[in-house]
PDB file of C-alpha atoms (C1' of nucleotides) in Angstrom:
ATOM      1  CA  UNK T  26     -48.195-190.951  16.359  1.00  0.00           C
ATOM      2  CA  UNK T  27     -44.885-189.309  16.615  1.00  0.00           C
ATOM      3  CA  UNK T  28     -43.283-189.282  19.950  1.00  0.00           C
ATOM      4  CA  UNK T  29     -41.010-186.356  20.178  1.00  0.00           C
ATOM      5  CA  UNK T  30     -38.150-186.764  22.555  1.00  0.00           C
ATOM      6  CA  UNK T  31     -38.053-184.698  25.647  1.00  0.00           C
ATOM      7  CA  UNK T  32     -34.762-183.171  24.650  1.00  0.00           C
ATOM      8  CA  UNK T  33     -33.364-182.427  21.268  1.00  0.00           C
ATOM      9  CA  UNK T  34     -30.363-184.566  21.894  1.00  0.00           C
ATOM     10  CA  UNK T  35     -32.322-187.665  22.740  1.00  0.00           C
ATOM     11  CA  UNK T  36     -31.610-190.432  20.321  1.00  0.00           C
ATOM     12  CA  UNK T  37     -34.399-192.828  21.018  1.00  0.00           C
ATOM     13  CA  UNK T  38     -36.692-191.254  18.495  1.00  0.00           C
ATOM     14  CA  UNK T  39     -39.574-193.249  17.203  1.00  0.00           C
ATOM     15  CA  UNK T  40     -41.782-191.930  14.501  1.00  0.00           C
ATOM     16  CA  UNK T  41     -44.552-193.999  13.151  1.00  0.00           C
ATOM     17  CA  UNK T  42     -47.311-192.473  11.183  1.00  0.00           C
ATOM     18  CA  UNK T  43     -50.109-194.723  10.113  1.00  0.00           C
ATOM     19  CA  UNK T  44     -50.748-194.192   6.485  1.00  0.00           C
ATOM     20  CA  UNK T  45     -47.418-192.574   5.930  1.00  0.00           C
ATOM     21  CA  UNK T  46     -43.879-193.762   5.717  1.00  0.00           C
ATOM     22  CA  UNK T  47     -43.371-197.474   5.755  1.00  0.00           C
ATOM     23  CA  UNK T  48     -41.532-199.010   8.621  1.00  0.00           C
ATOM     24  CA  UNK T  49     -38.504-199.566   6.451  1.00  0.00           C
ATOM     25  CA  UNK T  50     -38.152-195.911   5.615  1.00  0.00           C
ATOM     26  CA  UNK T  51     -38.459-195.053   9.255  1.00  0.00           C
ATOM     27  CA  UNK T  52     -35.746-197.506  10.034  1.00  0.00           C
ATOM     28  CA  UNK T  53     -33.616-195.905   7.368  1.00  0.00           C
ATOM     29  CA  UNK T  54     -33.734-192.729   9.373  1.00  0.00           C
ATOM     30  CA  UNK T  55     -32.458-194.376  12.503  1.00  0.00           C
ATOM     31  CA  UNK T  56     -29.901-191.924  13.742  1.00  0.00           C
ATOM     32  CA  UNK T  57     -28.368-194.537  15.976  1.00  0.00           C
ATOM     33  CA  UNK T  58     -27.421-196.557  12.980  1.00  0.00           C
ATOM     34  CA  UNK T  59     -23.743-196.625  12.270  1.00  0.00           C
ATOM     35  CA  UNK T  60     -23.302-195.445   8.723  1.00  0.00           C
ATOM     36  CA  UNK T  61     -22.243-198.230   6.461  1.00  0.00           C
ATOM     37  CA  UNK T  62     -18.952-197.775   4.777  1.00  0.00           C
ATOM     38  CA  UNK T  63     -18.197-199.663   1.647  1.00  0.00           C
ATOM     39  CA  UNK T  64     -14.611-200.579   2.186  1.00  0.00           C
ATOM     40  CA  UNK T  65     -14.270-200.444   5.916  1.00  0.00           C
ATOM     41  CA  UNK T  66     -11.162-202.514   5.864  1.00  0.00           C
ATOM     42  CA  UNK T  67      -9.460-199.784   3.860  1.00  0.00           C
ATOM     43  CA  UNK T  68      -9.897-197.186   6.559  1.00  0.00           C
ATOM     44  CA  UNK T  69      -6.756-195.287   7.197  1.00  0.00           C
ATOM     45  CA  UNK T  70      -5.736-194.779  10.741  1.00  0.00           C
ATOM     46  CA  UNK T  71      -3.258-192.016  11.068  1.00  0.00           C
ATOM     47  CA  UNK T  72      -0.734-192.025  13.779  1.00  0.00           C
ATOM     48  CA  UNK T  73      -1.036-189.321  16.372  1.00  0.00           C
ATOM     49  CA  UNK T  74       2.308-187.673  15.645  1.00  0.00           C
ATOM     50  CA  UNK T  75       1.375-187.101  12.001  1.00  0.00           C
ATOM     51  CA  UNK T  76      -1.634-185.113  12.997  1.00  0.00           C
ATOM     52  CA  UNK T  77       0.023-182.955  15.577  1.00  0.00           C
ATOM     53  CA  UNK T  78       2.092-181.278  12.867  1.00  0.00           C
ATOM     54  CA  UNK T  79      -0.893-180.068  10.908  1.00  0.00           C
ATOM     55  CA  UNK T  80      -2.220-177.647  13.480  1.00  0.00           C
ATOM     56  CA  UNK T  81       1.039-175.719  13.587  1.00  0.00           C
ATOM     57  CA  UNK T  82       0.997-174.685   9.963  1.00  0.00           C
ATOM     58  CA  UNK T  83       3.028-177.703   9.006  1.00  0.00           C
ATOM     59  CA  UNK T  84       2.243-179.964   6.077  1.00  0.00           C
ATOM     60  CA  UNK T  85      -1.467-180.404   5.327  1.00  0.00           C
ATOM     61  CA  UNK T  86      -2.957-182.744   7.862  1.00  0.00           C
ATOM     62  CA  UNK T  87      -3.896-186.227   6.869  1.00  0.00           C
ATOM     63  CA  UNK T  88      -7.384-187.292   7.596  1.00  0.00           C
ATOM     64  CA  UNK T  89      -7.845-189.617  10.477  1.00  0.00           C
ATOM     65  CA  UNK T  90     -10.230-192.441   9.809  1.00  0.00           C
ATOM     66  CA  UNK T  91     -11.378-194.295  12.851  1.00  0.00           C
ATOM     67  CA  UNK T  92     -11.256-198.025  12.652  1.00  0.00           C
ATOM     68  CA  UNK T  93     -14.409-200.061  12.771  1.00  0.00           C
ATOM     69  CA  UNK T  94     -13.645-201.073  16.321  1.00  0.00           C
ATOM     70  CA  UNK T  95     -12.948-197.515  17.440  1.00  0.00           C
ATOM     71  CA  UNK T  96     -16.206-196.359  15.928  1.00  0.00           C
ATOM     72  CA  UNK T  97     -18.081-199.178  17.541  1.00  0.00           C
ATOM     73  CA  UNK T  98     -16.704-198.355  20.974  1.00  0.00           C
ATOM     74  CA  UNK T  99     -17.378-194.658  20.548  1.00  0.00           C
ATOM     75  CA  UNK T 100     -20.939-195.342  19.441  1.00  0.00           C
ATOM     76  CA  UNK T 101     -21.425-197.657  22.355  1.00  0.00           C
ATOM     77  CA  UNK T 102     -20.305-195.091  24.892  1.00  0.00           C
ATOM     78  CA  UNK T 103     -22.310-192.415  23.143  1.00  0.00           C
ATOM     79  CA  UNK T 104     -25.413-194.518  23.579  1.00  0.00           C
ATOM     80  CA  UNK T 105     -24.707-194.675  27.283  1.00  0.00           C
ATOM     81  CA  UNK T 106     -23.785-191.021  27.660  1.00  0.00           C
ATOM     82  CA  UNK T 107     -23.986-188.159  25.224  1.00  0.00           C
ATOM     83  CA  UNK T 108     -21.379-186.231  27.153  1.00  0.00           C
ATOM     84  CA  UNK T 109     -18.238-187.361  28.891  1.00  0.00           C
ATOM     85  CA  UNK T 110     -16.662-186.127  32.043  1.00  0.00           C
ATOM     86  CA  UNK T 111     -12.886-185.656  31.941  1.00  0.00           C
ATOM     87  CA  UNK T 112     -12.197-189.022  33.548  1.00  0.00           C
ATOM     88  CA  UNK T 113     -14.418-190.889  31.128  1.00  0.00           C
ATOM     89  CA  UNK T 114     -12.865-189.035  28.240  1.00  0.00           C
ATOM     90  CA  UNK T 115      -9.398-189.905  29.389  1.00  0.00           C
ATOM     91  CA  UNK T 116     -10.268-193.545  29.889  1.00  0.00           C
ATOM     92  CA  UNK T 117     -11.970-193.855  26.557  1.00  0.00           C
ATOM     93  CA  UNK T 118      -9.098-192.157  24.783  1.00  0.00           C
ATOM     94  CA  UNK T 119      -6.698-194.532  26.432  1.00  0.00           C
ATOM     95  CA  UNK T 120      -8.806-197.509  25.462  1.00  0.00           C
ATOM     96  CA  UNK T 121      -9.083-196.339  21.862  1.00  0.00           C
ATOM     97  CA  UNK T 122      -5.465-195.214  21.587  1.00  0.00           C
ATOM     98  CA  UNK T 123      -6.625-191.736  20.679  1.00  0.00           C
ATOM     99  CA  UNK T 124      -5.981-188.379  22.229  1.00  0.00           C
ATOM    100  CA  UNK T 125      -8.651-187.106  24.644  1.00  0.00           C
ATOM    101  CA  UNK T 126      -9.135-184.163  22.329  1.00  0.00           C
ATOM    102  CA  UNK T 127     -10.065-186.523  19.502  1.00  0.00           C
ATOM    103  CA  UNK T 128     -12.614-188.268  21.682  1.00  0.00           C
ATOM    104  CA  UNK T 129     -13.972-184.914  22.717  1.00  0.00           C
ATOM    105  CA  UNK T 130     -14.289-183.734  19.133  1.00  0.00           C
ATOM    106  CA  UNK T 131     -15.893-186.980  18.117  1.00  0.00           C
ATOM    107  CA  UNK T 132     -18.549-186.518  20.791  1.00  0.00           C
ATOM    108  CA  UNK T 133     -19.097-182.904  19.788  1.00  0.00           C
ATOM    109  CA  UNK T 134     -19.635-183.901  16.186  1.00  0.00           C
ATOM    110  CA  UNK T 135     -21.800-186.821  17.130  1.00  0.00           C
ATOM    111  CA  UNK T 136     -24.069-184.646  19.244  1.00  0.00           C
ATOM    112  CA  UNK T 137     -24.299-182.009  16.557  1.00  0.00           C
ATOM    113  CA  UNK T 138     -25.068-184.483  13.810  1.00  0.00           C
ATOM    114  CA  UNK T 139     -27.573-186.376  15.886  1.00  0.00           C
ATOM    115  CA  UNK T 140     -29.370-183.147  16.503  1.00  0.00           C
ATOM    116  CA  UNK T 141     -29.276-182.278  12.851  1.00  0.00           C
ATOM    117  CA  UNK T 142     -30.682-185.627  11.903  1.00  0.00           C
ATOM    118  CA  UNK T 143     -33.316-185.272  14.558  1.00  0.00           C
ATOM    119  CA  UNK T 144     -34.305-181.856  13.246  1.00  0.00           C
ATOM    120  CA  UNK T 145     -34.497-183.153   9.715  1.00  0.00           C
ATOM    121  CA  UNK T 146     -36.750-185.975  10.799  1.00  0.00           C
ATOM    122  CA  UNK T 147     -38.997-183.657  12.763  1.00  0.00           C
ATOM    123  CA  UNK T 148     -39.155-181.281   9.835  1.00  0.00           C
ATOM    124  CA  UNK T 149     -40.146-184.092   7.522  1.00  0.00           C
ATOM    125  CA  UNK T 150     -42.751-185.270   9.980  1.00  0.00           C
ATOM    126  CA  UNK T 151     -44.242-181.789  10.371  1.00  0.00           C
ATOM    127  CA  UNK T 152     -44.358-181.318   6.616  1.00  0.00           C
ATOM    128  CA  UNK T 153     -46.316-184.506   6.248  1.00  0.00           C
ATOM    129  CA  UNK T 154     -48.574-183.584   9.101  1.00  0.00           C
ATOM    130  CA  UNK T 155     -49.211-180.189   7.566  1.00  0.00           C
ATOM    131  CA  UNK T 156     -50.119-181.802   4.275  1.00  0.00           C
ATOM    132  CA  UNK T 157     -52.458-184.157   6.007  1.00  0.00           C
ATOM    133  CA  UNK T 158     -54.152-181.404   7.974  1.00  0.00           C
ATOM    134  CA  UNK T 159     -54.566-179.347   4.825  1.00  0.00           C
ATOM    135  CA  UNK T 160     -56.227-182.256   3.136  1.00  0.00           C
ATOM    136  CA  UNK T 161     -58.417-182.862   6.174  1.00  0.00           C
ATOM    137  CA  UNK T 162     -59.389-179.217   6.233  1.00  0.00           C
ATOM    138  CA  UNK T 163     -60.377-179.399   2.584  1.00  0.00           C
ATOM    139  CA  UNK T 164     -62.502-182.448   3.243  1.00  0.00           C
ATOM    140  CA  UNK T 165     -64.247-180.867   6.181  1.00  0.00           C
ATOM    141  CA  UNK T 166     -64.976-177.698   4.269  1.00  0.00           C
ATOM    142  CA  UNK T 167     -66.450-179.770   1.477  1.00  0.00           C
ATOM    143  CA  UNK T 168     -68.530-181.585   4.051  1.00  0.00           C
ATOM    144  CA  UNK T 169     -69.791-178.306   5.474  1.00  0.00           C
ATOM    145  CA  UNK T 170     -70.708-177.094   2.024  1.00  0.00           C
ATOM    146  CA  UNK T 171     -72.595-180.294   1.363  1.00  0.00           C
ATOM    147  CA  UNK T 172     -74.463-180.049   4.624  1.00  0.00           C
ATOM    148  CA  UNK T 173     -75.336-176.455   3.889  1.00  0.00           C
ATOM    149  CA  UNK T 174     -76.544-177.355   0.454  1.00  0.00           C
ATOM    150  CA  UNK T 175     -78.674-180.219   1.702  1.00  0.00           C
ATOM    151  CA  UNK T 176     -80.810-178.170   4.037  1.00  0.00           C
ATOM    152  CA  UNK T 177     -82.829-181.238   4.936  1.00  0.00           C
ATOM    153  CA  UNK T 178     -84.637-181.875   8.210  1.00  0.00           C
ATOM    154  CA  UNK T 179     -83.038-181.254  11.540  1.00  0.00           C
ATOM    155  CA  UNK T 180     -80.025-183.447  12.119  1.00  0.00           C
ATOM    156  CA  UNK T 181     -79.996-185.872  14.967  1.00  0.00           C
ATOM    157  CA  UNK T 182     -77.417-185.122  17.570  1.00  0.00           C
ATOM    158  CA  UNK T 183     -76.486-187.726  20.111  1.00  0.00           C
ATOM    159  CA  UNK T 184     -76.109-186.398  23.593  1.00  0.00           C
ATOM    160  CA  UNK T 185     -72.675-187.178  24.952  1.00  0.00           C
ATOM    161  CA  UNK T 186     -74.181-187.614  28.379  1.00  0.00           C
ATOM    162  CA  UNK T 187     -77.299-189.681  27.884  1.00  0.00           C
ATOM    163  CA  UNK T 188     -76.244-191.207  24.574  1.00  0.00           C
ATOM    164  CA  UNK T 189     -79.726-190.507  23.348  1.00  0.00           C
ATOM    165  CA  UNK T 190     -80.803-188.334  20.460  1.00  0.00           C
ATOM    166  CA  UNK T 191     -81.188-184.698  21.365  1.00  0.00           C
ATOM    167  CA  UNK T 192     -84.324-182.838  20.344  1.00  0.00           C
ATOM    168  CA  UNK T 193     -84.604-181.078  17.060  1.00  0.00           C
ATOM    169  CA  UNK T 194     -81.965-178.506  16.422  1.00  0.00           C
ATOM    170  CA  UNK T 195     -80.580-176.443  13.652  1.00  0.00           C
ATOM    171  CA  UNK T 196     -77.228-176.789  12.051  1.00  0.00           C
ATOM    172  CA  UNK T 197     -75.250-173.586  12.063  1.00  0.00           C
ATOM    173  CA  UNK T 198     -71.687-172.629  11.506  1.00  0.00           C
ATOM    174  CA  UNK T 199     -69.813-170.229  13.636  1.00  0.00           C
ATOM    175  CA  UNK T 200     -68.519-167.593  11.240  1.00  0.00           C
ATOM    176  CA  UNK T 201     -65.557-166.913  13.437  1.00  0.00           C
ATOM    177  CA  UNK T 202     -64.132-170.285  14.288  1.00  0.00           C
ATOM    178  CA  UNK T 203     -65.935-172.142  11.463  1.00  0.00           C
ATOM    179  CA  UNK T 204     -67.143-174.832  13.799  1.00  0.00           C
ATOM    180  CA  UNK T 205     -70.376-176.547  12.958  1.00  0.00           C
ATOM    181  CA  UNK T 206     -72.798-176.250  15.836  1.00  0.00           C
ATOM    182  CA  UNK T 207     -76.245-177.575  16.437  1.00  0.00           C
ATOM    183  CA  UNK T 208     -78.514-175.399  18.467  1.00  0.00           C
ATOM    184  CA  UNK T 209     -81.226-177.008  20.489  1.00  0.00           C
ATOM    185  CA  UNK T 210     -84.406-175.168  19.573  1.00  0.00           C
ATOM    186  CA  UNK T 211     -86.711-176.767  22.071  1.00  0.00           C
ATOM    187  CA  UNK T 212     -84.749-176.212  25.224  1.00  0.00           C
ATOM    188  CA  UNK T 213     -83.827-172.693  24.396  1.00  0.00           C
ATOM    189  CA  UNK T 214     -80.483-171.028  23.930  1.00  0.00           C
ATOM    190  CA  UNK T 215     -78.862-171.992  27.186  1.00  0.00           C
ATOM    191  CA  UNK T 216     -76.812-174.888  25.826  1.00  0.00           C
ATOM    192  CA  UNK T 217     -75.263-175.650  22.491  1.00  0.00           C
ATOM    193  CA  UNK T 218     -74.185-179.075  21.436  1.00  0.00           C
ATOM    194  CA  UNK T 219     -70.977-178.693  19.521  1.00  0.00           C
ATOM    195  CA  UNK T 220     -70.342-181.739  17.490  1.00  0.00           C
ATOM    196  CA  UNK T 221     -67.078-182.038  15.721  1.00  0.00           C
ATOM    197  CA  UNK T 222     -66.055-185.229  14.103  1.00  0.00           C
ATOM    198  CA  UNK T 223     -62.903-185.508  12.174  1.00  0.00           C
ATOM    199  CA  UNK T 224     -61.465-188.413  10.360  1.00  0.00           C
ATOM    200  CA  UNK T 225     -58.269-190.156  11.219  1.00  0.00           C
ATOM    201  CA  UNK T 226     -55.316-187.990  10.449  1.00  0.00           C
ATOM    202  CA  UNK T 227     -51.780-189.230  10.747  1.00  0.00           C
ATOM    203  CA  UNK T 228     -52.190-191.258  13.866  1.00  0.00           C
ATOM    204  CA  UNK T 229     -54.427-188.755  15.581  1.00  0.00           C
ATOM    205  CA  UNK T 230     -58.047-189.637  15.670  1.00  0.00           C
ATOM    206  CA  UNK T 231     -60.029-186.734  16.987  1.00  0.00           C
ATOM    207  CA  UNK T 232     -63.612-187.243  17.860  1.00  0.00           C
ATOM    208  CA  UNK T 233     -65.154-184.717  20.135  1.00  0.00           C
ATOM    209  CA  UNK T 234     -68.667-184.121  21.173  1.00  0.00           C
ATOM    210  CA  UNK T 235     -68.907-181.557  23.842  1.00  0.00           C
ATOM    211  CA  UNK T 236     -71.566-179.565  25.513  1.00  0.00           C
ATOM    212  CA  UNK T 237     -70.607-176.010  26.116  1.00  0.00           C
ATOM    213  CA  UNK T 238     -72.296-172.930  27.345  1.00  0.00           C
ATOM    214  CA  UNK T 239     -73.633-171.080  24.403  1.00  0.00           C
ATOM    215  CA  UNK T 240     -71.201-168.555  23.109  1.00  0.00           C
ATOM    216  CA  UNK T 241     -71.623-165.696  20.758  1.00  0.00           C
ATOM    217  CA  UNK T 242     -69.345-165.807  17.727  1.00  0.00           C
ATOM    218  CA  UNK T 243     -67.312-163.035  19.234  1.00  0.00           C
ATOM    219  CA  UNK T 244     -66.488-165.267  22.176  1.00  0.00           C
ATOM    220  CA  UNK T 245     -65.043-168.097  20.068  1.00  0.00           C
TER     221      UNK T 245
ATOM    222  C1'  DG J  20     -14.282-158.752  36.868  1.00  0.00           C
ATOM    223  C1'  DC J  21     -11.289-162.460  35.145  1.00  0.00           C
ATOM    224  C1'  DG J  22      -9.823-167.063  33.822  1.00  0.00           C
ATOM    225  C1'  DT J  23     -10.898-171.736  32.792  1.00  0.00           C
ATOM    226  C1'  DC J  24     -13.555-175.290  31.010  1.00  0.00           C
ATOM    227  C1'  DC J  25     -17.296-176.880  28.560  1.00  0.00           C
ATOM    228  C1'  DT J  26     -20.950-176.643  25.077  1.00  0.00           C
ATOM    229  C1'  DT J  27     -23.115-175.539  20.595  1.00  0.00           C
ATOM    230  C1'  DA J  28     -23.129-173.756  15.913  1.00  0.00           C
ATOM    231  C1'  DG J  29     -20.854-173.049  11.918  1.00  0.00           C
ATOM    232  C1'  DT J  30     -17.342-174.086   8.889  1.00  0.00           C
ATOM    233  C1'  DC J  31     -13.302-176.107   6.554  1.00  0.00           C
ATOM    234  C1'  DC J  32     -11.100-179.841   4.584  1.00  0.00           C
ATOM    235  C1'  DT J  33      -9.946-184.685   3.439  1.00  0.00           C
ATOM    236  C1'  DT J  34     -11.486-189.018   2.046  1.00  0.00           C
ATOM    237  C1'  DA J  35     -14.471-192.423  -0.041  1.00  0.00           C
ATOM    238  C1'  DC J  36     -17.749-193.372  -3.206  1.00  0.00           C
ATOM    239  C1'  DC J  37     -20.533-192.749  -7.308  1.00  0.00           C
ATOM    240  C1'  DT J  38     -21.538-191.374 -12.031  1.00  0.00           C
ATOM    241  C1'  DC J  39     -20.425-190.598 -16.566  1.00  0.00           C
ATOM    242  C1'  DA J  40     -17.888-189.680 -20.697  1.00  0.00           C
TER     243       DA J  40
ATOM    244  C1'  DA C  15     -14.044-203.400 -19.410  1.00  0.00           C
ATOM    245  C1'  DT C  16     -11.220-199.805 -17.775  1.00  0.00           C
ATOM    246  C1'  DT C  17     -10.029-195.274 -16.333  1.00  0.00           C
ATOM    247  C1'  DG C  18      -9.892-190.541 -14.986  1.00  0.00           C
ATOM    248  C1'  DA C  19     -12.533-186.322 -13.836  1.00  0.00           C
ATOM    249  C1'  DG C  20     -16.023-184.188 -11.361  1.00  0.00           C
ATOM    250  C1'  DG C  21     -19.643-184.187  -7.943  1.00  0.00           C
ATOM    251  C1'  DT C  22     -21.203-185.355  -3.424  1.00  0.00           C
ATOM    252  C1'  DA C  23     -21.711-187.271   1.239  1.00  0.00           C
ATOM    253  C1'  DA C  24     -19.471-188.444   5.463  1.00  0.00           C
ATOM    254  C1'  DG C  25     -16.951-187.244   9.093  1.00  0.00           C
ATOM    255  C1'  DG C  26     -12.654-185.406  11.663  1.00  0.00           C
ATOM    256  C1'  DA C  27     -11.034-181.054  13.139  1.00  0.00           C
ATOM    257  C1'  DC C  28     -11.121-176.219  14.085  1.00  0.00           C
ATOM    258  C1'  DT C  29     -12.967-171.612  15.593  1.00  0.00           C
ATOM    259  C1'  DA C  30     -16.030-168.328  17.756  1.00  0.00           C
ATOM    260  C1'  DA C  31     -19.335-167.275  21.025  1.00  0.00           C
ATOM    261  C1'  DG C  32     -21.666-167.976  25.206  1.00  0.00           C
ATOM    262  C1'  DG C  33     -22.714-170.063  29.792  1.00  0.00           C
ATOM    263  C1'  DA C  34     -21.320-172.034  34.337  1.00  0.00           C
ATOM    264  C1'  DC C  35     -18.238-172.155  37.944  1.00  0.00           C
TER     265       DC C  35
END
DNA sequence: GCGTCCTTAGTCCTTACCTCA
DNA sequence: ATTGAGGTAAGGACTAAGGAC
């Protein structure tokens, strides 16, 4: 079952869907993972003065590449806090030998890209779920057709309360909500045992057997 | 109401890496 | 095997808009 985070910026996302993606592919989507860079030792760290020129219409700015250690420290503090107060920003910038603005921008980008990744993962999850539900729906409709076609003796319905078979009833389908219902013929129309059993989907196993007051189709 | 500071969303641009002729 | 061009992903930086104070 997917556990959606309480906020979109939360990073501790765990998605596990029985019968779906393997654990390795889930791990591959770990948005906390520091992206692996092939030649990390070749990273270019630009000196601050070089960059300052670029914003004033000077020569084209060189691209700053954070060192492995700078990235590690930034990631670490991001894990602790997704936003920084001015003091924290200042301290971190000092520690990393970067300008506070750079730290600020890094955090902005990190938040934005975490959220993007999160959204992509949720989208993927929902797509799979949709596919699964579609398939489940197909199966259930087939099942209904089969049951209709059978038209054999009254089905046995187990009472959810007494756990004993209910008296003879007829199998009907609500034309509005398409739920299969069994109507107790002996005890009259006061109660309807609605029995819905679905198979395991994703990680959600739904098995309901409820007794409800009889409703007309219009009330579904 | 105005100014300041902060955030998010969107975008630009550079760099690194990969593929292929 | 090497090399250069082109494509692409990653990520640093910027801007605009909006909210809080």
